[in-house]
Tab-separated table of C-alpha atoms in Angstrom:
chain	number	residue	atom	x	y	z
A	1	UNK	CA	110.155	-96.011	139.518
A	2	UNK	CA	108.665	-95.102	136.342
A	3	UNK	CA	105.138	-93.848	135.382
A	4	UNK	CA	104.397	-96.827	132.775
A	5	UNK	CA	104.967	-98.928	135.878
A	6	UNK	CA	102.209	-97.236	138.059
A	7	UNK	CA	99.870	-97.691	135.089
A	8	UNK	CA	100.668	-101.324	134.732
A	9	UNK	CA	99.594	-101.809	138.117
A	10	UNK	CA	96.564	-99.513	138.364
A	11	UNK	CA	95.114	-101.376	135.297
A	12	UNK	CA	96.044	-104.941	136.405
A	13	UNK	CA	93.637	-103.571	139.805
A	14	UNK	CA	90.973	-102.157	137.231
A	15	UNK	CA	90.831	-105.238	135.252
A	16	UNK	CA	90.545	-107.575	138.288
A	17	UNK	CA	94.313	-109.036	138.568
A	18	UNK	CA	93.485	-110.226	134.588
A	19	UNK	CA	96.998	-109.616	133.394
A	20	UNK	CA	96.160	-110.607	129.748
A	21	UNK	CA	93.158	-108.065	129.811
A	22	UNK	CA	95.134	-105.590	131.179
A	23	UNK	CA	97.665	-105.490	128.329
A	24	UNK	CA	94.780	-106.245	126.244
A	25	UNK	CA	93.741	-102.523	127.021
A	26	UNK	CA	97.232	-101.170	126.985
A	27	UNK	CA	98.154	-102.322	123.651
A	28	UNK	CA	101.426	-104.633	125.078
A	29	UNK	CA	102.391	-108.169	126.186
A	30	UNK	CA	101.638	-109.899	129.155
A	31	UNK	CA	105.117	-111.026	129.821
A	32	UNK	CA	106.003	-107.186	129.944
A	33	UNK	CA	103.522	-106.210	132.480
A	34	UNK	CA	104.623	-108.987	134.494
A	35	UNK	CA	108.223	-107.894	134.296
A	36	UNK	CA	107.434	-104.291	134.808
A	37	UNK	CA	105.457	-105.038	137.879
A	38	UNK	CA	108.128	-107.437	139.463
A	39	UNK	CA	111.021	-104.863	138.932
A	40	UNK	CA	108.648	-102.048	140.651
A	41	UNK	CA	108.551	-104.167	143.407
A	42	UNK	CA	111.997	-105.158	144.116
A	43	UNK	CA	112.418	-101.319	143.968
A	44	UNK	CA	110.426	-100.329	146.397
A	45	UNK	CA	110.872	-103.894	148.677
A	46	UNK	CA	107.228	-104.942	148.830
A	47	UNK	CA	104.748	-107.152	146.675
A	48	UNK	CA	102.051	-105.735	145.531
A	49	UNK	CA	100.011	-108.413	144.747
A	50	UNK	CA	100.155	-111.802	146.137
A	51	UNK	CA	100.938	-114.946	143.277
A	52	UNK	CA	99.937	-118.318	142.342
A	53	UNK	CA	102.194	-119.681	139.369
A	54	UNK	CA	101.664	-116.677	137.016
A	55	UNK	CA	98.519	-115.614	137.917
A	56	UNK	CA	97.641	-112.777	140.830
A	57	UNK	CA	95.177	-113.934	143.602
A	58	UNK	CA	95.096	-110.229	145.170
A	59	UNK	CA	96.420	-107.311	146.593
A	60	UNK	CA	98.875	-106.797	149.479
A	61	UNK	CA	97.923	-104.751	152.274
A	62	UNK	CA	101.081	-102.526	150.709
A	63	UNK	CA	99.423	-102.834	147.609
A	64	UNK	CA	96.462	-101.320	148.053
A	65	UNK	CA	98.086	-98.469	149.767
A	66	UNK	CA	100.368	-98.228	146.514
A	67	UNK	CA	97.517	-98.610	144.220
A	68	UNK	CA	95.308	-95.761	146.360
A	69	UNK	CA	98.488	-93.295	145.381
A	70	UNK	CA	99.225	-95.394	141.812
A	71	UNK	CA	95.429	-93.961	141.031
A	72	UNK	CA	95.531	-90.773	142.383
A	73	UNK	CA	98.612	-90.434	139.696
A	74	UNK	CA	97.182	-92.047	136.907
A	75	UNK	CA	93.902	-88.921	137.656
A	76	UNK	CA	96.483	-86.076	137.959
A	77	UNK	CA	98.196	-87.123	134.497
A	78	UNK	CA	94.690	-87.600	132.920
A	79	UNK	CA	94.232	-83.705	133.984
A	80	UNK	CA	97.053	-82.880	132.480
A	81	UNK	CA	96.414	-84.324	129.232
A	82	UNK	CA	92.597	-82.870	129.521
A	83	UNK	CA	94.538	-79.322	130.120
A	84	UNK	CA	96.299	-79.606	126.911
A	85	UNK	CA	93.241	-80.721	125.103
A	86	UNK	CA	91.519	-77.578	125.841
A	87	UNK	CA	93.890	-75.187	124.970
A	88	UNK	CA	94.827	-77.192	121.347
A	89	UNK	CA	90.978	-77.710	120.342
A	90	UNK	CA	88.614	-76.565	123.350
A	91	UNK	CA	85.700	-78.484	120.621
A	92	UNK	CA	86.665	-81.777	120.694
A	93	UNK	CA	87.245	-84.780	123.286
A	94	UNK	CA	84.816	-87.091	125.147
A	95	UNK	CA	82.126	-87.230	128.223
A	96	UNK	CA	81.244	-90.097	130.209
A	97	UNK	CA	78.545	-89.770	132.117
A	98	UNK	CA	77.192	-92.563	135.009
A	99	UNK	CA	73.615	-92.496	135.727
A	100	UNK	CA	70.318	-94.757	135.912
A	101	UNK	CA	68.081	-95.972	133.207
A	102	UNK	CA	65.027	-93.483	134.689
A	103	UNK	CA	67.842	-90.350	133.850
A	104	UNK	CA	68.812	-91.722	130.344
A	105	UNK	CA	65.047	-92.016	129.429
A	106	UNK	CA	63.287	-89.314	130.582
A	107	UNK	CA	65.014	-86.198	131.166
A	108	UNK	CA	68.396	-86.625	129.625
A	109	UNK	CA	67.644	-87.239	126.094
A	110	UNK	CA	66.802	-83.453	125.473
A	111	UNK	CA	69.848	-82.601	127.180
A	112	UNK	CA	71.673	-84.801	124.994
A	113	UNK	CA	70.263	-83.370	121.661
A	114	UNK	CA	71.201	-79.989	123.062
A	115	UNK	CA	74.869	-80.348	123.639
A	116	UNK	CA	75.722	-82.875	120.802
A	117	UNK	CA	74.057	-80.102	118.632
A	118	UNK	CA	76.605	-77.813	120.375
A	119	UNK	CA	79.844	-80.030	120.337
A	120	UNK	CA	79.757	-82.452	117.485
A	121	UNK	CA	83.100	-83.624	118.129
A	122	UNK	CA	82.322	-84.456	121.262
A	123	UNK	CA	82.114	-87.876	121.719
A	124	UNK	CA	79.595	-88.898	124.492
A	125	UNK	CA	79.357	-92.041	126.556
A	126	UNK	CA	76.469	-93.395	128.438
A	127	UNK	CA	77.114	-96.002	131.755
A	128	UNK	CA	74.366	-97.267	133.555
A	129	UNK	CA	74.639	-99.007	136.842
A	130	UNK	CA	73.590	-99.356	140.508
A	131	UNK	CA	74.422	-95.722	143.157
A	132	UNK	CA	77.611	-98.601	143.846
A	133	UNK	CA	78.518	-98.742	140.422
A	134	UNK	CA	77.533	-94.855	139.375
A	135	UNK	CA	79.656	-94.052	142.224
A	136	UNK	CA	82.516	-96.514	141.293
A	137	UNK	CA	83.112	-95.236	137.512
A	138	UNK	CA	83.011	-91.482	138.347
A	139	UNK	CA	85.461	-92.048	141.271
A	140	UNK	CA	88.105	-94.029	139.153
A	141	UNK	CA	87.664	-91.490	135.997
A	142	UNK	CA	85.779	-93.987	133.938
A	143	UNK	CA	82.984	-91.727	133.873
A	144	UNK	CA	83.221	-87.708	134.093
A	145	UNK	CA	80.205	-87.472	135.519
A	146	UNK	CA	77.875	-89.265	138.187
A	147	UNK	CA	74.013	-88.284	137.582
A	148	UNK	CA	72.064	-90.224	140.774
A	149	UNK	CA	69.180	-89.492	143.225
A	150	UNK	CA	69.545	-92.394	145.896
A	151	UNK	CA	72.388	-93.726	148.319
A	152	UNK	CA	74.518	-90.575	148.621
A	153	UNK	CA	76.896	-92.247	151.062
A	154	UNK	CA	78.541	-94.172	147.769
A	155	UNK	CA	79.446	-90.396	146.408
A	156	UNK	CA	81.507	-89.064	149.844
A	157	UNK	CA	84.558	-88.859	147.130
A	158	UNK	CA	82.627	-86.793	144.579
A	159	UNK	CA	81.453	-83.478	144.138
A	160	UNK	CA	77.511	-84.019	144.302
A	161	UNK	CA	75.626	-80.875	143.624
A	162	UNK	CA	71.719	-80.650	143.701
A	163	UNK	CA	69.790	-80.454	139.838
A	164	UNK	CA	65.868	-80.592	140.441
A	165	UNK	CA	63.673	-82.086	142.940
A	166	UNK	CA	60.521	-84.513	141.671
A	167	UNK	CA	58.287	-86.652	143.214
A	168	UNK	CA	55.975	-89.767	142.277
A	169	UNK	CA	52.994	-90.393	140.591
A	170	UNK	CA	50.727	-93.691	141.369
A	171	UNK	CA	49.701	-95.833	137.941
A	172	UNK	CA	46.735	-97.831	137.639
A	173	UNK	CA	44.062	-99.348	134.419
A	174	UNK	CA	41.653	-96.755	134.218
A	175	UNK	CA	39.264	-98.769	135.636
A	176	UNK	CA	41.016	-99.117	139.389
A	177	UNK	CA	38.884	-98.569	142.409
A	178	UNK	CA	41.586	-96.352	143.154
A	179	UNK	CA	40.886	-93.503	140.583
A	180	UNK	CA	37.776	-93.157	142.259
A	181	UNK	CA	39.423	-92.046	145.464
A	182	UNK	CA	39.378	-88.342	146.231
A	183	UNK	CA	41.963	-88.106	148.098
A	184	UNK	CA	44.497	-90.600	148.182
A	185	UNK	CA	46.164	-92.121	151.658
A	186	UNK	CA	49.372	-94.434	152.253
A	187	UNK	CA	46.887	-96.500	153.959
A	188	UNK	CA	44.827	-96.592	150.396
A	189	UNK	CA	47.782	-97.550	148.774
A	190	UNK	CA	48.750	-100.498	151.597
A	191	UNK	CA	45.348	-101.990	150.752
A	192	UNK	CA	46.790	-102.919	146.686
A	193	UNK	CA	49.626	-105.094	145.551
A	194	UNK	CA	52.064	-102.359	144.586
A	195	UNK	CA	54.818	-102.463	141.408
A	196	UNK	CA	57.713	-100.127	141.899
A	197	UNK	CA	61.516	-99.300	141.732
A	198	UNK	CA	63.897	-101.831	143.442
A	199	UNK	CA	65.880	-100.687	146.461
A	200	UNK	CA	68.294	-98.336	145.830
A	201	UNK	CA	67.279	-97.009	142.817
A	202	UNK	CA	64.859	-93.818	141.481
A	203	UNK	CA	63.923	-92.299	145.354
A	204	UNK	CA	62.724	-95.567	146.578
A	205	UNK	CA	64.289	-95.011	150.289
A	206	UNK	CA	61.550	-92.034	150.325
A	207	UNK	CA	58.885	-94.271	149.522
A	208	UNK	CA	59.972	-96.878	152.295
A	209	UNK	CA	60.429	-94.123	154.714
A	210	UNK	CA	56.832	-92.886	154.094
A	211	UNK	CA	54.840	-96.090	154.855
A	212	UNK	CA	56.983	-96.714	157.844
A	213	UNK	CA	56.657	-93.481	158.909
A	214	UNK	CA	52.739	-94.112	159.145
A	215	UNK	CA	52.935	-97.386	160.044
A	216	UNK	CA	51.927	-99.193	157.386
A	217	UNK	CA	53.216	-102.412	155.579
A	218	UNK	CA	53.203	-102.105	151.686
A	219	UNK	CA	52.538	-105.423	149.774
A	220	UNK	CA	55.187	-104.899	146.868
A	221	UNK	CA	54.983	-107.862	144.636
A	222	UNK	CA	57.667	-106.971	141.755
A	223	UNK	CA	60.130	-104.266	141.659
A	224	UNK	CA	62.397	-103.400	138.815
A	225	UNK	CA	64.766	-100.606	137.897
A	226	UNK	CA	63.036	-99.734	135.016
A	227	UNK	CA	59.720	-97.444	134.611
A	228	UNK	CA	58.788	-99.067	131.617
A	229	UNK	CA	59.168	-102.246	133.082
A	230	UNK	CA	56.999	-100.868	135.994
A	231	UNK	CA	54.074	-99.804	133.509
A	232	UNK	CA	54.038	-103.390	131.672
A	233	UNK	CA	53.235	-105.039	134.557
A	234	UNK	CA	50.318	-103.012	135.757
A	235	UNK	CA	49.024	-103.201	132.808
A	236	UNK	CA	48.954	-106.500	132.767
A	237	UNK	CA	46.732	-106.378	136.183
A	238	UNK	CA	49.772	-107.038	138.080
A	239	UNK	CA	49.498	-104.267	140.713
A	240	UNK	CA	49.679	-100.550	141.298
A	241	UNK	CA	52.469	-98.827	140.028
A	242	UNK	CA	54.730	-96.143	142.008
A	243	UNK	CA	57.078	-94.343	139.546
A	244	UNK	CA	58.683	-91.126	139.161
A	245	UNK	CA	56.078	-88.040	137.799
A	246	UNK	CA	58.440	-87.796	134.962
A	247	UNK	CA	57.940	-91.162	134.028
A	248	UNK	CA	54.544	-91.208	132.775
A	249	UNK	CA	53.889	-90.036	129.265
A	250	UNK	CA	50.326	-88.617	128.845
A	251	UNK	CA	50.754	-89.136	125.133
A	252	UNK	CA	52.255	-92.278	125.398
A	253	UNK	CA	50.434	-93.940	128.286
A	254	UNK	CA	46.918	-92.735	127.803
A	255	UNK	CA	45.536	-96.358	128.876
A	256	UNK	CA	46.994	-95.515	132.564
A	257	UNK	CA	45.168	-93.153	134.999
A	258	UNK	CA	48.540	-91.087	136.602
A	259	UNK	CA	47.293	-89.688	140.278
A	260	UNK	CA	49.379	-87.126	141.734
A	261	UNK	CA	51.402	-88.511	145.182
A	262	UNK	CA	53.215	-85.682	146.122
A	263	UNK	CA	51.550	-85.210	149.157
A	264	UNK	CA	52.216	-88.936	149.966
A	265	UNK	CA	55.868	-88.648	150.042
A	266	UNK	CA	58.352	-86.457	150.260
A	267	UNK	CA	60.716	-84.819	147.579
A	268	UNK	CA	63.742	-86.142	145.911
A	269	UNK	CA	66.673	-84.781	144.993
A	270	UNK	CA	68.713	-85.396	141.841
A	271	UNK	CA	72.500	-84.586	141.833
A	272	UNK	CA	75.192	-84.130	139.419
A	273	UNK	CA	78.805	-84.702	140.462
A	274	UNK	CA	82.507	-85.123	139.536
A	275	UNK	CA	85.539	-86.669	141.238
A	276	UNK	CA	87.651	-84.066	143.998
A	277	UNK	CA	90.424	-82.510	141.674
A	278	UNK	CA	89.048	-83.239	137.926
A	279	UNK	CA	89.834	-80.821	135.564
A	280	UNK	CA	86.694	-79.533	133.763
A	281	UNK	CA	86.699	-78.518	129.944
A	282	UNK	CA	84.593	-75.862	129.126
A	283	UNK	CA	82.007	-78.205	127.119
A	284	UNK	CA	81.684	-80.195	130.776
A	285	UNK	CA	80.736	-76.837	132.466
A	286	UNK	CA	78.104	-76.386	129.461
A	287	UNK	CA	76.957	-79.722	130.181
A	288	UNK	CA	76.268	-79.382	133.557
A	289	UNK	CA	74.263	-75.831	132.947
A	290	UNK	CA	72.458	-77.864	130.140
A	291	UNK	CA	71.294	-80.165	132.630
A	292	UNK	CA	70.775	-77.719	135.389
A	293	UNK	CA	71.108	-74.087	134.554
A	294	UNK	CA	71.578	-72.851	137.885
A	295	UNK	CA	74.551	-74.420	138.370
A	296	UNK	CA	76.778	-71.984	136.567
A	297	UNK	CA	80.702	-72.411	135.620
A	298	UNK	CA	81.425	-69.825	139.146
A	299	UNK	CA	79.018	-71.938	140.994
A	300	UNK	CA	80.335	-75.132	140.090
A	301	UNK	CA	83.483	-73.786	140.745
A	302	UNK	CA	82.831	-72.609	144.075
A	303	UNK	CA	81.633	-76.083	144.826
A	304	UNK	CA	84.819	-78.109	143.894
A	305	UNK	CA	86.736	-76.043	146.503
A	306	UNK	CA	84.090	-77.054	149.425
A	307	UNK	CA	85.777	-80.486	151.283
A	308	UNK	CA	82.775	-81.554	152.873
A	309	UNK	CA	79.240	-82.685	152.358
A	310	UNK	CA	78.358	-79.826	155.158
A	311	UNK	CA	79.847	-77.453	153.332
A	312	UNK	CA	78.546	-78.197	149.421
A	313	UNK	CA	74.657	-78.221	151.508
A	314	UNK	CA	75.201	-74.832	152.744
A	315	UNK	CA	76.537	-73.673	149.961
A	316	UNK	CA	73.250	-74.818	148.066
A	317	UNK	CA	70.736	-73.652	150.923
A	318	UNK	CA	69.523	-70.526	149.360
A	319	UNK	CA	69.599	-72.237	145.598
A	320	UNK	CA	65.990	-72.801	144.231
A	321	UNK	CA	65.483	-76.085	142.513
A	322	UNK	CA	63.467	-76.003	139.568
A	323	UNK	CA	61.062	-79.441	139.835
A	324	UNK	CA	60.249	-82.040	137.138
């Protein structure tokens, strides 16, 4: 058994059972991924994937227990090479980080600035994608880092630790009946047609809980994954908008009346997170203070050795999250 044959198969399961794209991104032949992959499995007695002709319809049952193993491999060799990096040039490499379009708008792009300013040789990589597919790149080592607020079952193979709560802010013309309220109800809100984030992304579970909780049925006519997207359409008369605080730009969206809904619903929680067993170069651990400077290098630390979910929350009980 050799390693190259390991990574033939782990990349023919990454690309889909494409063969041709797979030695497309390996910089070889077809034919000798093929080969490779039949003499690995006369070695060990078992197919790993199940044939048509020449082309792979999908994966044994003893293939996807090889491939499980095949990956955790193909991780543990990528540490090693990220060891070496640090210790030859502790300045250079790359970061991939897997997050939503609300992150990469509003609060990562001073971030960003920050730590390109402090690694220029860094190169840095932006994915974003659904909690399933956030989840998916950071756990396969596509991305470094997942950056998500909703659907924290996807990330039970990651390290998730907690950055900064925030809650929502309601957007209407400045003319709504609603900015006349003084004090703004779920039940005021149930009374509109209402704009906001589609399930699954931004904190919207919190926003379903809430009306549910009081008993209320919110008309939501659109929803989109995008803010901006959220603020075209009420200004266009659509219907009220729900977005996160951060969001709304004062400067930027001075035709919008923002109300305050904090009390409406309650607080999310953004988290940062890494696969079990990733080596982290020093610029990652400046990343991740950059982004949330409580979590320091020992903290962050202390948090890859914790195994469970129950254990990573009690280690951040006592930790105060600053709020955006």
């Amino acid at each position: 058994m050799k390693l190259q044959q390991l990574r033939y198969i782990w990349e023919v399961a990454q690309h889909n059972l494409n063969v041709t794209q797979a030695a497309q991104s390996l910089f070889t032949s077809q034919p000798g991924i093929s080969k490779q992959i039949r003499l690995l499995e006369d070695e060990l007695g078992v197919e790993i994937f199940v044939r048509s002709g020449r082309h792979f319809n999908r994966v044994t049952d003893a293939g996807e227990s090889i491939l499980k193993t095949a990956g955790e491999i193909m991780r543990a060799v990528e540490n090693i090479k990220t060891s070496a990096q640090e210790f030859s040039d502790e300045k250079k490499g790359s970061l991939a980080i897997a997050t939503t379009h609300t992150q990469c708008r509003y609060v990562l792009p001073e971030v960003i600035k920050q730590f390109i300013d402090s690694y220029p040789q860094v190169a840095l990589h932006m994915h974003q994608g659904t909690p399933v597919q956030i989840s998916e790149l950071a756990a396969t080592g596509t991305a470094d880092f997942a950056i998500a607020t909703e659907a924290m079952e996807f990330y039970s193979d990651l390290v998730m630790m907690p950055c900064y709560s925030w809650n929502r802010a309601i957007l209407t013309p400045q003319d709504h009946p609603l900015t006349e309220v003084s004090q703004l109800t779920l039940e005021d809100l149930a009374n509109y047609p209402l704009v906001t984030y589609t399930h699954g992304f931004t904190g919207r579970s919190k926003l379903d809980e809430a009306f549910k909780g009081r008993g209320c049925s919110p008309r939501v006519v659109l929803t989109a994954t995008d803010a901006d997207v959220i603020k075209t359409y009420v200004r266009l008369g659509l219907g009220v908008g729900i977005v996160a605080k951060m969001a709304y730009d004062p400067s930027k969206d001075d035709d919008l009346v923002a109300i305050d809904a904090s009390h409406l619903f309650e607080v999310s929680i953004t988290k940062i997170g890494f696969r079990r067993g990733t080596y982290l170069r020093s610029y990652m651990y400046d990343f991740i203070e950059m982004f949330a400077p409580h979590l320091e290098k020992s903290l962050v630390q202390e948090a890859a050795y914790r195994q469970s979910r129950s254990e990573l929350e009690e280690l951040f009980s006592q930790v105060s999250l600053p709020a955006h």
